[in-house]
mmCIF file of C-alpha atoms in Angstrom:
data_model
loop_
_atom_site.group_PDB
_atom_site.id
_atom_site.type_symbol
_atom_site.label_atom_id
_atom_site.label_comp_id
_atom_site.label_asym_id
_atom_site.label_seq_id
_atom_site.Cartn_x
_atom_site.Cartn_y
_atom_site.Cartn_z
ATOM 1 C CA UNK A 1 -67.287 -25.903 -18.922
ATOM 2 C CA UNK A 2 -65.565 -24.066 -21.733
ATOM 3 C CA UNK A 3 -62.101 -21.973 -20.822
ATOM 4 C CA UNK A 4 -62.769 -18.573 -20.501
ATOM 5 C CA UNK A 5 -60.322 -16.742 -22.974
ATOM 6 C CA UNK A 6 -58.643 -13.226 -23.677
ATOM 7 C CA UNK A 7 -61.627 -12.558 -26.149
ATOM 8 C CA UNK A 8 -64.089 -13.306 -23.627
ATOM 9 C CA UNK A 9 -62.729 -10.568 -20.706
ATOM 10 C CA UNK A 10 -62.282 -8.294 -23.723
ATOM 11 C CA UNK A 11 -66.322 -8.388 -24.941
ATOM 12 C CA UNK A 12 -67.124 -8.369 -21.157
ATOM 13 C CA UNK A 13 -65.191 -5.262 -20.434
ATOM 14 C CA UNK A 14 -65.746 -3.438 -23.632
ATOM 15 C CA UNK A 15 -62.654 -2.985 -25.066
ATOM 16 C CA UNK A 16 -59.669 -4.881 -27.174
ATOM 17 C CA UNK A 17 -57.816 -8.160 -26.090
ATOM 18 C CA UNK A 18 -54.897 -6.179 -26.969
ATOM 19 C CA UNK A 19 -56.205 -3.619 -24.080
ATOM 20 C CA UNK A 20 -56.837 -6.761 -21.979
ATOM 21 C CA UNK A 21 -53.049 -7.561 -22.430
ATOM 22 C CA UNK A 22 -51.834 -4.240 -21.582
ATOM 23 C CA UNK A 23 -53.676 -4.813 -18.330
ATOM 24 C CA UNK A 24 -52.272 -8.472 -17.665
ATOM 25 C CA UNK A 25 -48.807 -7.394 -18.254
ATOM 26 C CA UNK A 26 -48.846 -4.050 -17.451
ATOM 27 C CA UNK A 27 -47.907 -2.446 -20.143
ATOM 28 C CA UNK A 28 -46.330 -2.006 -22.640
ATOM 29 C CA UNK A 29 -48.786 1.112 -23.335
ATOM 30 C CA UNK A 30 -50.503 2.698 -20.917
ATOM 31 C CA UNK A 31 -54.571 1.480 -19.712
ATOM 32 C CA UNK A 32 -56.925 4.432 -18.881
ATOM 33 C CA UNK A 33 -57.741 4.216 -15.275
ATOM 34 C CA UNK A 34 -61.389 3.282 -15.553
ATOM 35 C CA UNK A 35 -60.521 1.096 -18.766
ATOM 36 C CA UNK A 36 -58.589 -0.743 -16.713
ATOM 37 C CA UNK A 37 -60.629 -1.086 -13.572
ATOM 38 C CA UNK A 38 -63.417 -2.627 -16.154
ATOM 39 C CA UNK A 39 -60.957 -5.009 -17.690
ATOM 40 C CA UNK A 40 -60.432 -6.258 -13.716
ATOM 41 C CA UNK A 41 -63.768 -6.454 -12.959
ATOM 42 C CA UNK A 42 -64.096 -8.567 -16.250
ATOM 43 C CA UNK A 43 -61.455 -10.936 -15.317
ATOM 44 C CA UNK A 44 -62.704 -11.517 -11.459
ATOM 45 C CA UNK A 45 -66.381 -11.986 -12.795
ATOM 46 C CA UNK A 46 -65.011 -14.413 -15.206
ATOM 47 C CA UNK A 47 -62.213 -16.180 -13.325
ATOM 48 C CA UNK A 48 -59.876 -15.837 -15.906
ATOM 49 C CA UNK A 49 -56.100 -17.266 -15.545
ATOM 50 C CA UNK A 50 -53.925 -16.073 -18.286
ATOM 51 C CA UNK A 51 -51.818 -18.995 -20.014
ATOM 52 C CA UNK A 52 -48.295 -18.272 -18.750
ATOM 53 C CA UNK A 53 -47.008 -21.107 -21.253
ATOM 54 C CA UNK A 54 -49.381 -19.680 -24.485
ATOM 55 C CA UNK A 55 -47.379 -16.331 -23.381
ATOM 56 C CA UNK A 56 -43.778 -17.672 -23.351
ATOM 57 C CA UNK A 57 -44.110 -19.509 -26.556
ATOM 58 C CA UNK A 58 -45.639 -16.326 -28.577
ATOM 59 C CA UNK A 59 -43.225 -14.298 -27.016
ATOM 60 C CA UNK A 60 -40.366 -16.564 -26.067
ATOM 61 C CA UNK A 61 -39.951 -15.448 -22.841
ATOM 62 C CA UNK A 62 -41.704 -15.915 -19.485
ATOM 63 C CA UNK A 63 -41.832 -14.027 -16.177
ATOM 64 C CA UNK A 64 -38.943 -15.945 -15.335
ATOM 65 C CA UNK A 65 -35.059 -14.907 -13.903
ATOM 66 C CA UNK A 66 -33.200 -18.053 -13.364
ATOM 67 C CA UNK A 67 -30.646 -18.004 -10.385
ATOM 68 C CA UNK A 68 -27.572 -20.018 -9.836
ATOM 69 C CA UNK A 69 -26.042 -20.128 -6.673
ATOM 70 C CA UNK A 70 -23.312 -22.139 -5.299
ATOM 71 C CA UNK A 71 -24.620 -23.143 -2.047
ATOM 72 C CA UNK A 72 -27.633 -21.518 -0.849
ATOM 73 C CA UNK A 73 -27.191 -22.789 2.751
ATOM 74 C CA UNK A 74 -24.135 -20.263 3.179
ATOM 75 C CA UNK A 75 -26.028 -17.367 4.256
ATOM 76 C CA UNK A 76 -24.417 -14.748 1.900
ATOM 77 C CA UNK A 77 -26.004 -16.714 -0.723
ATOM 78 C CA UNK A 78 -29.236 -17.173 0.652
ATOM 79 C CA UNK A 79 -29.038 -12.935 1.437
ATOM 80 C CA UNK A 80 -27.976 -12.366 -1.647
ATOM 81 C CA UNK A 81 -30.928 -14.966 -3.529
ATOM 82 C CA UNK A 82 -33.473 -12.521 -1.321
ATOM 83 C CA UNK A 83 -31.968 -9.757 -2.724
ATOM 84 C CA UNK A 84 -32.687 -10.777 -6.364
ATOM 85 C CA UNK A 85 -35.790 -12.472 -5.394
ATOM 86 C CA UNK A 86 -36.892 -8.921 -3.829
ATOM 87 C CA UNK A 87 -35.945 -6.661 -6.993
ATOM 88 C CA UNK A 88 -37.313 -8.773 -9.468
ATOM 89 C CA UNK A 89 -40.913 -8.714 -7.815
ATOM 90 C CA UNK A 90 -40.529 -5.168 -7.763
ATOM 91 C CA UNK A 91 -39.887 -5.582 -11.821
ATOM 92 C CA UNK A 92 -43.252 -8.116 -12.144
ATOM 93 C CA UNK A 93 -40.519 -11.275 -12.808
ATOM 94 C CA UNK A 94 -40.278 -14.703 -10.329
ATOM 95 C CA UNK A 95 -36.881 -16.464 -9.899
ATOM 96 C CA UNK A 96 -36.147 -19.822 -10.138
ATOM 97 C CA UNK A 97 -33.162 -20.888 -7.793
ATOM 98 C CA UNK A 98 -30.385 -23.444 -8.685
ATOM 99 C CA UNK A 99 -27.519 -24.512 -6.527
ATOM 100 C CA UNK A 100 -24.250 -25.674 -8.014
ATOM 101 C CA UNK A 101 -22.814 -27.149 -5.063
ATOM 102 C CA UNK A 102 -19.637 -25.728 -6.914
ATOM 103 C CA UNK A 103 -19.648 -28.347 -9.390
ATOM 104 C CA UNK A 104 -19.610 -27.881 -13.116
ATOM 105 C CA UNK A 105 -21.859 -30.621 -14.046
ATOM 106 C CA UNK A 106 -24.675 -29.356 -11.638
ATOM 107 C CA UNK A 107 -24.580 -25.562 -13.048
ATOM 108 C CA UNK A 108 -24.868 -27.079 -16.976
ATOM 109 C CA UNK A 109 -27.916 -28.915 -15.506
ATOM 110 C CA UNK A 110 -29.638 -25.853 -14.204
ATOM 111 C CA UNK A 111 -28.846 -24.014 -16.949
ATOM 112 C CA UNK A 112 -30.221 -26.117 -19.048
ATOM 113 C CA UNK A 113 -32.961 -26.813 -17.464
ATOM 114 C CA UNK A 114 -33.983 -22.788 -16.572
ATOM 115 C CA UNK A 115 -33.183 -21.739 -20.319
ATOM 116 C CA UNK A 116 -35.761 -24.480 -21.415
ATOM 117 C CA UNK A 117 -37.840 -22.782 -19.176
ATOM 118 C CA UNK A 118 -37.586 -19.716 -21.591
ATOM 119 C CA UNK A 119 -36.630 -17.776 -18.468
ATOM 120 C CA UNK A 120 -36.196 -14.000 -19.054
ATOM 121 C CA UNK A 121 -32.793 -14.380 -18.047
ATOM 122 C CA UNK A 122 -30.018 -15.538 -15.896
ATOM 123 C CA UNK A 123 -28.069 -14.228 -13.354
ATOM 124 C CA UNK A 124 -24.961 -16.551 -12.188
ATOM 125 C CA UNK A 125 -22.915 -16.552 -8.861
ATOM 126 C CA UNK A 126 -20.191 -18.939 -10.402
ATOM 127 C CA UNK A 127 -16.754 -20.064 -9.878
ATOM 128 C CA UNK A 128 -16.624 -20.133 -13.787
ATOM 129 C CA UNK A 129 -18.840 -20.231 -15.629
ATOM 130 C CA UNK A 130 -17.214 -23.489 -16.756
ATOM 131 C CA UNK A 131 -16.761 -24.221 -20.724
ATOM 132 C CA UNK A 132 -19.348 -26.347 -21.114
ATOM 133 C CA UNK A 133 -21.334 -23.400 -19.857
ATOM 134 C CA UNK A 134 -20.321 -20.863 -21.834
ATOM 135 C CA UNK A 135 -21.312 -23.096 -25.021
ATOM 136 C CA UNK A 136 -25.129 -23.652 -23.248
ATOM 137 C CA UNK A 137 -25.329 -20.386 -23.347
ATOM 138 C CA UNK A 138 -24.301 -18.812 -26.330
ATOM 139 C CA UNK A 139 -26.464 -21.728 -28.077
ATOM 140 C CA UNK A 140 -29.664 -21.075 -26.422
ATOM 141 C CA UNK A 141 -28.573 -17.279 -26.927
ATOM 142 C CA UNK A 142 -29.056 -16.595 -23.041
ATOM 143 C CA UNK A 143 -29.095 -13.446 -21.383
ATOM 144 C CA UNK A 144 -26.829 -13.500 -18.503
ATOM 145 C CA UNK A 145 -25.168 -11.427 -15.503
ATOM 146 C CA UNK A 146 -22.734 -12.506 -13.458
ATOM 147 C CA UNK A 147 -23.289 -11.282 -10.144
ATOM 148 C CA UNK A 148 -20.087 -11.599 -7.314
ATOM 149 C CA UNK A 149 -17.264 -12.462 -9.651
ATOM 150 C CA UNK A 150 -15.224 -10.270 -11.464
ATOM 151 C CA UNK A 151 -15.262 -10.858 -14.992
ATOM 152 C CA UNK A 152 -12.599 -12.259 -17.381
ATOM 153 C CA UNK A 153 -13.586 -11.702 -21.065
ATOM 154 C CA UNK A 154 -14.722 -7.717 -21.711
ATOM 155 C CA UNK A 155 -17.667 -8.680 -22.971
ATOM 156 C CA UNK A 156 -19.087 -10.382 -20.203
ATOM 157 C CA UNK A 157 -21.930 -8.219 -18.233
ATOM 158 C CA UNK A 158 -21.433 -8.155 -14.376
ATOM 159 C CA UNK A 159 -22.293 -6.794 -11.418
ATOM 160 C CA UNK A 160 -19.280 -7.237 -8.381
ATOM 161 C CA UNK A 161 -17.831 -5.801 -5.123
ATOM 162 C CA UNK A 162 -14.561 -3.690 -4.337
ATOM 163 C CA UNK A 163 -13.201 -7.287 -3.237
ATOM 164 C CA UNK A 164 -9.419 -6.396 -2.979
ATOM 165 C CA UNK A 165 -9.966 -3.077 -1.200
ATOM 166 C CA UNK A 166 -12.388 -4.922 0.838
ATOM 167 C CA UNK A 167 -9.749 -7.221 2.275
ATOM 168 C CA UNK A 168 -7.323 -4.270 2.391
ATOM 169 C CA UNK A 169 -9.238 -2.662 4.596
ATOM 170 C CA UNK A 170 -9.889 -5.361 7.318
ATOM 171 C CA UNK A 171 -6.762 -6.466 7.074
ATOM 172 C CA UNK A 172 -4.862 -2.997 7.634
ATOM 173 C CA UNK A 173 -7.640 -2.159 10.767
ATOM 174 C CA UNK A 174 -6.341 -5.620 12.525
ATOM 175 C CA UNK A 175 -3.222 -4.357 12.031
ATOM 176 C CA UNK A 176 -3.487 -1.039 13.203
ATOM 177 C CA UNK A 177 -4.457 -2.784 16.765
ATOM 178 C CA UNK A 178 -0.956 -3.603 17.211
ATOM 179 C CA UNK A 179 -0.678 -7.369 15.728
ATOM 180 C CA UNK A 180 2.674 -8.389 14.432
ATOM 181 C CA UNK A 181 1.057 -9.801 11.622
ATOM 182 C CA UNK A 182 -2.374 -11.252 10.510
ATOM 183 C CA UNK A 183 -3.159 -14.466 9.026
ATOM 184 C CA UNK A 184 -5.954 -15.322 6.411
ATOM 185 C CA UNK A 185 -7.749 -18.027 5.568
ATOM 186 C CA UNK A 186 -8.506 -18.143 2.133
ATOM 187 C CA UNK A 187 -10.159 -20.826 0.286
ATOM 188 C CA UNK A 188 -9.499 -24.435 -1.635
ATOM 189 C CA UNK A 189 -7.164 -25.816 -3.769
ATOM 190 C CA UNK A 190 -9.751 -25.726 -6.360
ATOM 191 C CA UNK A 191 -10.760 -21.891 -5.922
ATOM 192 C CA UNK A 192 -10.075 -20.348 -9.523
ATOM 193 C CA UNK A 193 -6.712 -17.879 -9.824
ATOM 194 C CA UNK A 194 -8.468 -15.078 -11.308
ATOM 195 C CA UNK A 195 -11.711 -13.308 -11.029
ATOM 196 C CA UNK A 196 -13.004 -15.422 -7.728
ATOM 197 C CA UNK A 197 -13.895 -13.139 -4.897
ATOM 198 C CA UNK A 198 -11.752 -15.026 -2.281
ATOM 199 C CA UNK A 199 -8.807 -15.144 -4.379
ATOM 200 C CA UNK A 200 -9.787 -11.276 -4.713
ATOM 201 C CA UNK A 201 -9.875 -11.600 -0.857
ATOM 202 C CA UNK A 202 -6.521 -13.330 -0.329
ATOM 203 C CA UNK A 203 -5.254 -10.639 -2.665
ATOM 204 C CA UNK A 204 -6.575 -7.840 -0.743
ATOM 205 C CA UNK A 205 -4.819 -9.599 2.383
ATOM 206 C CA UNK A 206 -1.792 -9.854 1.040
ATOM 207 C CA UNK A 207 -1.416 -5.888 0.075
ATOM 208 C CA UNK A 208 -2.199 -4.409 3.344
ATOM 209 C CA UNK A 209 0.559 -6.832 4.803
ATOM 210 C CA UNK A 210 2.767 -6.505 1.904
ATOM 211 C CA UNK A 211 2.335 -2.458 2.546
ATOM 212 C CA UNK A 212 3.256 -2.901 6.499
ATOM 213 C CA UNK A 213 6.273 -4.422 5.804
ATOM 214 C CA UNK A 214 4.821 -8.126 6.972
ATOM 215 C CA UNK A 215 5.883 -11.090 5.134
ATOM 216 C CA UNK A 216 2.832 -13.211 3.968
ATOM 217 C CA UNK A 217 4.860 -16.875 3.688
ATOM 218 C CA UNK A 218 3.354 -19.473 5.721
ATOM 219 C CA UNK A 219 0.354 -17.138 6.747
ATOM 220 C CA UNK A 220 -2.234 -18.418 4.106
ATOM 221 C CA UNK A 221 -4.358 -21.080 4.661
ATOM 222 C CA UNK A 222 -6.774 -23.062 2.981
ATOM 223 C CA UNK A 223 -9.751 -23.487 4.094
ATOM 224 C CA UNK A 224 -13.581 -24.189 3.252
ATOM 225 C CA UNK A 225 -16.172 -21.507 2.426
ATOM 226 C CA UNK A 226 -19.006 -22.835 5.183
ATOM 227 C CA UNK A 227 -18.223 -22.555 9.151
ATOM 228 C CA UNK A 228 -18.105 -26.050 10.019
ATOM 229 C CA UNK A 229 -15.515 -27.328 8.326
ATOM 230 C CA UNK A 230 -13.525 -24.319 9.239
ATOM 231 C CA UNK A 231 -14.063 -25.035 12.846
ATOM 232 C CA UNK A 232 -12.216 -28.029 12.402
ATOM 233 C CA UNK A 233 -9.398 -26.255 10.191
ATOM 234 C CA UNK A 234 -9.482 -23.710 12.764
ATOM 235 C CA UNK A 235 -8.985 -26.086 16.026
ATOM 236 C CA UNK A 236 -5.541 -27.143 14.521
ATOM 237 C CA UNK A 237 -4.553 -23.420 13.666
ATOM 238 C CA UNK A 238 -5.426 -21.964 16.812
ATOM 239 C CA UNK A 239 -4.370 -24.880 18.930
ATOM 240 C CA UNK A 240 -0.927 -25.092 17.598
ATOM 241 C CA UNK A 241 2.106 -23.361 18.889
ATOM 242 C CA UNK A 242 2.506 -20.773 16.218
ATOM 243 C CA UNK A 243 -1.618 -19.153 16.949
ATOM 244 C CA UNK A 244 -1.763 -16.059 15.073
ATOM 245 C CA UNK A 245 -2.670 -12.708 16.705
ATOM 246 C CA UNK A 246 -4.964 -12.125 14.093
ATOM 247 C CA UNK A 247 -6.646 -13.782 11.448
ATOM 248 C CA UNK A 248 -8.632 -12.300 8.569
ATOM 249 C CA UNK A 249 -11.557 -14.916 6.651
ATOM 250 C CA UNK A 250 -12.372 -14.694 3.402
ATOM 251 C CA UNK A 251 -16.020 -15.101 4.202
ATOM 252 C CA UNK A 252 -18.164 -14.538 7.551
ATOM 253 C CA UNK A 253 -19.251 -18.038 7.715
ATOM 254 C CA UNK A 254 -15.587 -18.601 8.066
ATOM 255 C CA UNK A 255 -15.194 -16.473 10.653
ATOM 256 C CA UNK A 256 -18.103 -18.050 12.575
ATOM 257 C CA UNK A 257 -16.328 -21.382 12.638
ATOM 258 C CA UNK A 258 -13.182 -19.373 13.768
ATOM 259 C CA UNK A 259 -14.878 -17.513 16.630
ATOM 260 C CA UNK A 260 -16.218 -21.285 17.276
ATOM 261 C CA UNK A 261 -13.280 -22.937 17.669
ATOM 262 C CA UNK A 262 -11.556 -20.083 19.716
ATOM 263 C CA UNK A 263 -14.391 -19.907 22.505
ATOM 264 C CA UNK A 264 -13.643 -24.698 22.431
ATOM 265 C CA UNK A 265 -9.926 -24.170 22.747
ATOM 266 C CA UNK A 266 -10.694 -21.501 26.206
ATOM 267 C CA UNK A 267 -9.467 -18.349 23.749
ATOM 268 C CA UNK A 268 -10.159 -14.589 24.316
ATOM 269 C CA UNK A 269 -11.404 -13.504 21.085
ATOM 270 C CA UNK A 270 -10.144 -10.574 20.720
ATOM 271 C CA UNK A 271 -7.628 -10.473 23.618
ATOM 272 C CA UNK A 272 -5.291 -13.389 22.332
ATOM 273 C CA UNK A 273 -6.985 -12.937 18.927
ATOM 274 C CA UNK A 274 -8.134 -11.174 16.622
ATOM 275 C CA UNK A 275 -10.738 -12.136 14.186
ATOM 276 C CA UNK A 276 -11.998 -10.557 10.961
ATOM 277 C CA UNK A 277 -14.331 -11.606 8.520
ATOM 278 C CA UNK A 278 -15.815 -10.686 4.698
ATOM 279 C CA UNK A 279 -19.568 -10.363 3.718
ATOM 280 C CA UNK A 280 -21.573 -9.155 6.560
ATOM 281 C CA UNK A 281 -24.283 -11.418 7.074
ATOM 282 C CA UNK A 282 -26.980 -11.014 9.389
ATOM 283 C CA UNK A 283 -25.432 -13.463 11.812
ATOM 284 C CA UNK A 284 -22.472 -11.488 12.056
ATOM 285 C CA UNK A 285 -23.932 -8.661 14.250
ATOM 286 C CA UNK A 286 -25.117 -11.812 16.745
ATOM 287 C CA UNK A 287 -21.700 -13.539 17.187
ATOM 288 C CA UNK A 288 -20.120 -13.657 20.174
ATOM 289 C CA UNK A 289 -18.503 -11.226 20.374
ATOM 290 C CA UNK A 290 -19.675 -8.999 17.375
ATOM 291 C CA UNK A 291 -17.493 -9.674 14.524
ATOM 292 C CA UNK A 292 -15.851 -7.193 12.578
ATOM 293 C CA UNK A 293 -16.620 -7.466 8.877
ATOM 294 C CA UNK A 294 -16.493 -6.168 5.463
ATOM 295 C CA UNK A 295 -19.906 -4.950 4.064
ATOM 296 C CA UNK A 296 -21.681 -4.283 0.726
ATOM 297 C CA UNK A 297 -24.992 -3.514 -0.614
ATOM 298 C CA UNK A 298 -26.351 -6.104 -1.605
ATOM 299 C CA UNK A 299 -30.234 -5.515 -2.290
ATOM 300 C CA UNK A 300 -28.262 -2.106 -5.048
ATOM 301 C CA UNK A 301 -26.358 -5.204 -6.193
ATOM 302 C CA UNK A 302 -29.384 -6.929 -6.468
ATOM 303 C CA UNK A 303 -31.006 -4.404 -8.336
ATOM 304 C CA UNK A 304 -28.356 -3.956 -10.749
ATOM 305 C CA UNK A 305 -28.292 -7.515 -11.721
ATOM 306 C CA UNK A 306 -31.582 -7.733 -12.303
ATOM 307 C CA UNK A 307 -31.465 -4.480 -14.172
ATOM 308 C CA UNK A 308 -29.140 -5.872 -16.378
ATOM 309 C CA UNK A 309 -30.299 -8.964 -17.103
ATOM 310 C CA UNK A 310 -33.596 -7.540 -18.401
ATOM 311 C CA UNK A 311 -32.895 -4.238 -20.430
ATOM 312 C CA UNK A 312 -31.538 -5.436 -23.596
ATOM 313 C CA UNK A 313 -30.166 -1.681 -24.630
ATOM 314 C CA UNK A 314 -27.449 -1.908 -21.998
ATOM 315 C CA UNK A 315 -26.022 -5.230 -23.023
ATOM 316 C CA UNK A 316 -26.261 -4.761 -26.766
ATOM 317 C CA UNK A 317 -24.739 -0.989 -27.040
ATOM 318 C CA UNK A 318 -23.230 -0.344 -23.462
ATOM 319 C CA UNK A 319 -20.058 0.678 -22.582
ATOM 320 C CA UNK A 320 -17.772 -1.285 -20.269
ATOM 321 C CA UNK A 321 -18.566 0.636 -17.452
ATOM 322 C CA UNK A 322 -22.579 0.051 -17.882
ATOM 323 C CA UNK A 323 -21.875 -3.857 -18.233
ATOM 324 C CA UNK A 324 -19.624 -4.417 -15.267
ATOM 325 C CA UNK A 325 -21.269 -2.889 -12.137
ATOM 326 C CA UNK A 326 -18.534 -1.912 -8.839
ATOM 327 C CA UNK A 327 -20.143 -1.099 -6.107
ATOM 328 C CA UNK A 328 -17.793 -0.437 -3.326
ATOM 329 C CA UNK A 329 -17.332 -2.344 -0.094
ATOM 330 C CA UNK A 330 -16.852 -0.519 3.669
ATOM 331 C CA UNK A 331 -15.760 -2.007 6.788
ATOM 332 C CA UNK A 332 -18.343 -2.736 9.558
ATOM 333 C CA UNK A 333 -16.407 -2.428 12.915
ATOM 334 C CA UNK A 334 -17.412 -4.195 15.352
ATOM 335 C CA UNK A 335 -15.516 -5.736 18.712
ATOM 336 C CA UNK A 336 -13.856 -9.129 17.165
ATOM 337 C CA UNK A 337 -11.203 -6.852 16.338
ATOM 338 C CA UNK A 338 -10.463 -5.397 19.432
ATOM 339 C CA UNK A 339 -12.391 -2.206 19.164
ATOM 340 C CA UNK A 340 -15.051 -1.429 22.246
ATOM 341 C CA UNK A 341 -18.550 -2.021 20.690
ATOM 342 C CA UNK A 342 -20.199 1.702 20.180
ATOM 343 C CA UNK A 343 -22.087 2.965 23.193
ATOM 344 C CA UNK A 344 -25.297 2.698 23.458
#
């Protein structure tokens, strides 16, 4: 049976393959109502598939966003890959996910591999991006967001959080409860200096105790980014002679592993401690108790990076403020703190 083609729909619906296109790909013109309605009617009676790969080599680009994540098991990441996933349906594009697993080696491969893919674009949640990424991409010419870091060069295009104030303000509530001082977990040895959101954490930490007169020596610890190896970070913290009141995580899944260990070692979380925690994931509002977390939008965050990452105009003649994105972060009070949960 021969392949039905583009010319085929178009003599069927009485009109131009370049109509037909227009229809396919909605737009770039617009289709008369009717015209179009025919052109679908053409294409059912005639089972027609378009040929996604005949379309990305003419126009070297497919429906494609590719997506790096770090570790899409952490559930920021995973809310945060909806996110994406969810605006760029709603701009007609699919997304291919990649996870790091942190490693430099791993993000070159899916970067590779996604801009052979002739994706539209990229959108990277990175500790970097490494070197060796930076060159993959300025040779295949990539179009790329960075979505969750801060940015280190001026010309790179981003879309991140009010980290710092973020922290400040978690930090500064658990204080306001009385605490002598609160502690933070921040994150690994191998956690970049600048432009990471938990050093941005840590950093935030460190102002609101710096600003309430609380020395910060010996109350930073390192710790991992996922809950279960902070449960086991946490059970020598809390189980120690020198517990803190209060402790303020970097990240929610953090926090989890904290609340974990507290409820193992017979703890009153918050009445012998505090806890605080950064991201606001789902789970959060379903700990036990509630934790008390730091919150952003992340489906406008979303949106932006997508945005970006497709329109060409704001990446080519934008100024600094259109190519780095802050959207601001608010604290989500709940009772790991030490607040009573809201009535009702």
């Amino acid at each position: 049976m021969a392949k039905v083609t583009r010319d085929d729909v178009a003599r069927l619906a009485g009109t131009s393959t370049a109509v037909v296109s227009y229809v396919i790909n909605n737009g770039p013109r617009p289709v008369a109502p009717a015209t179009r309605e025919r052109v679908l009617a053409a294409i059912k009676e005639l089972g027609y598939r378009p040929d996604r790969v005949a379309q990305a080599m003419a126009s070297r680009r497919t429906d494609l966003i590719g997506l790096i994540v770090p570790d899409a098991r952490q559930p920021f990441f995973a809310e945060m890959a909806h996110a994406v996933e969810q605006a760029a349906a709603d701009r007609g594009k699919m997304v291919l996910v990649g996870n790091s697993d942190y490693l430099d080696e791993r993000e070159v491969h899916y970067l590779r591999a996604f801009l052979g893919m002739r994706v539209s674009g990229l959108i990277l949640i990175s500790q970097g991006p490494s070197e060796r990424s930076a060159v993959e991409i300025d040779a295949w010419d990539a179009r790329v967001v960075l979505l969750h870091r801060r940015p280190e060069a001026i010309d790179d295009v981003a879309v991140v959080l009010d980290d710092v104030n973020g922290a400040q303000l978690a930090t500064r509530h658990l204080l306001e409860h009385g605490h002598d001082y609160v502690a933070c977990l921040g994150g690994l040895e191998s956690t970049p200096e600048n432009g990471d959101p938990v050093t941005d954490h840590v950093e935030g930490w460190s102002r609101a105790m710096r600003e309430a007169g609380r020395p910060v020596e010996g109350r930073l610890f390192k710790a991992p980014y996922n809950r279960y190896d902070t449960y086991k970070v946490a059970l020598d913290l809390l189980g120690g002679p020198d517990r803190p009141p209060a402790v303020f995580c970097s990240t929610d899944d953090q926090a989890i592993g904290v609340l974990r260990a507290a409820r193992e070692l017979g703890l009153d979380v918050p009445g012998e401690l505090a806890v605080a925690g950064f991201d606001d994931v789902k789970e959060a509002a379903l700990t036990d108790p509630p934790l008390t977390t730091v919150a952003s939008d992340r489906e406008a965050m979303a949106r932006a990076a997508v945005d970006l990452v497709l329109d060409d105009g704001l990446r080519v003649a934008g100024s600094r403020r259109e190519r780095v994105r802050l959207f601001p972060s608010g604290l989500v009070v709940r009772a790991s703190c030490g607040c009573a949960p809201p009535a009702g």
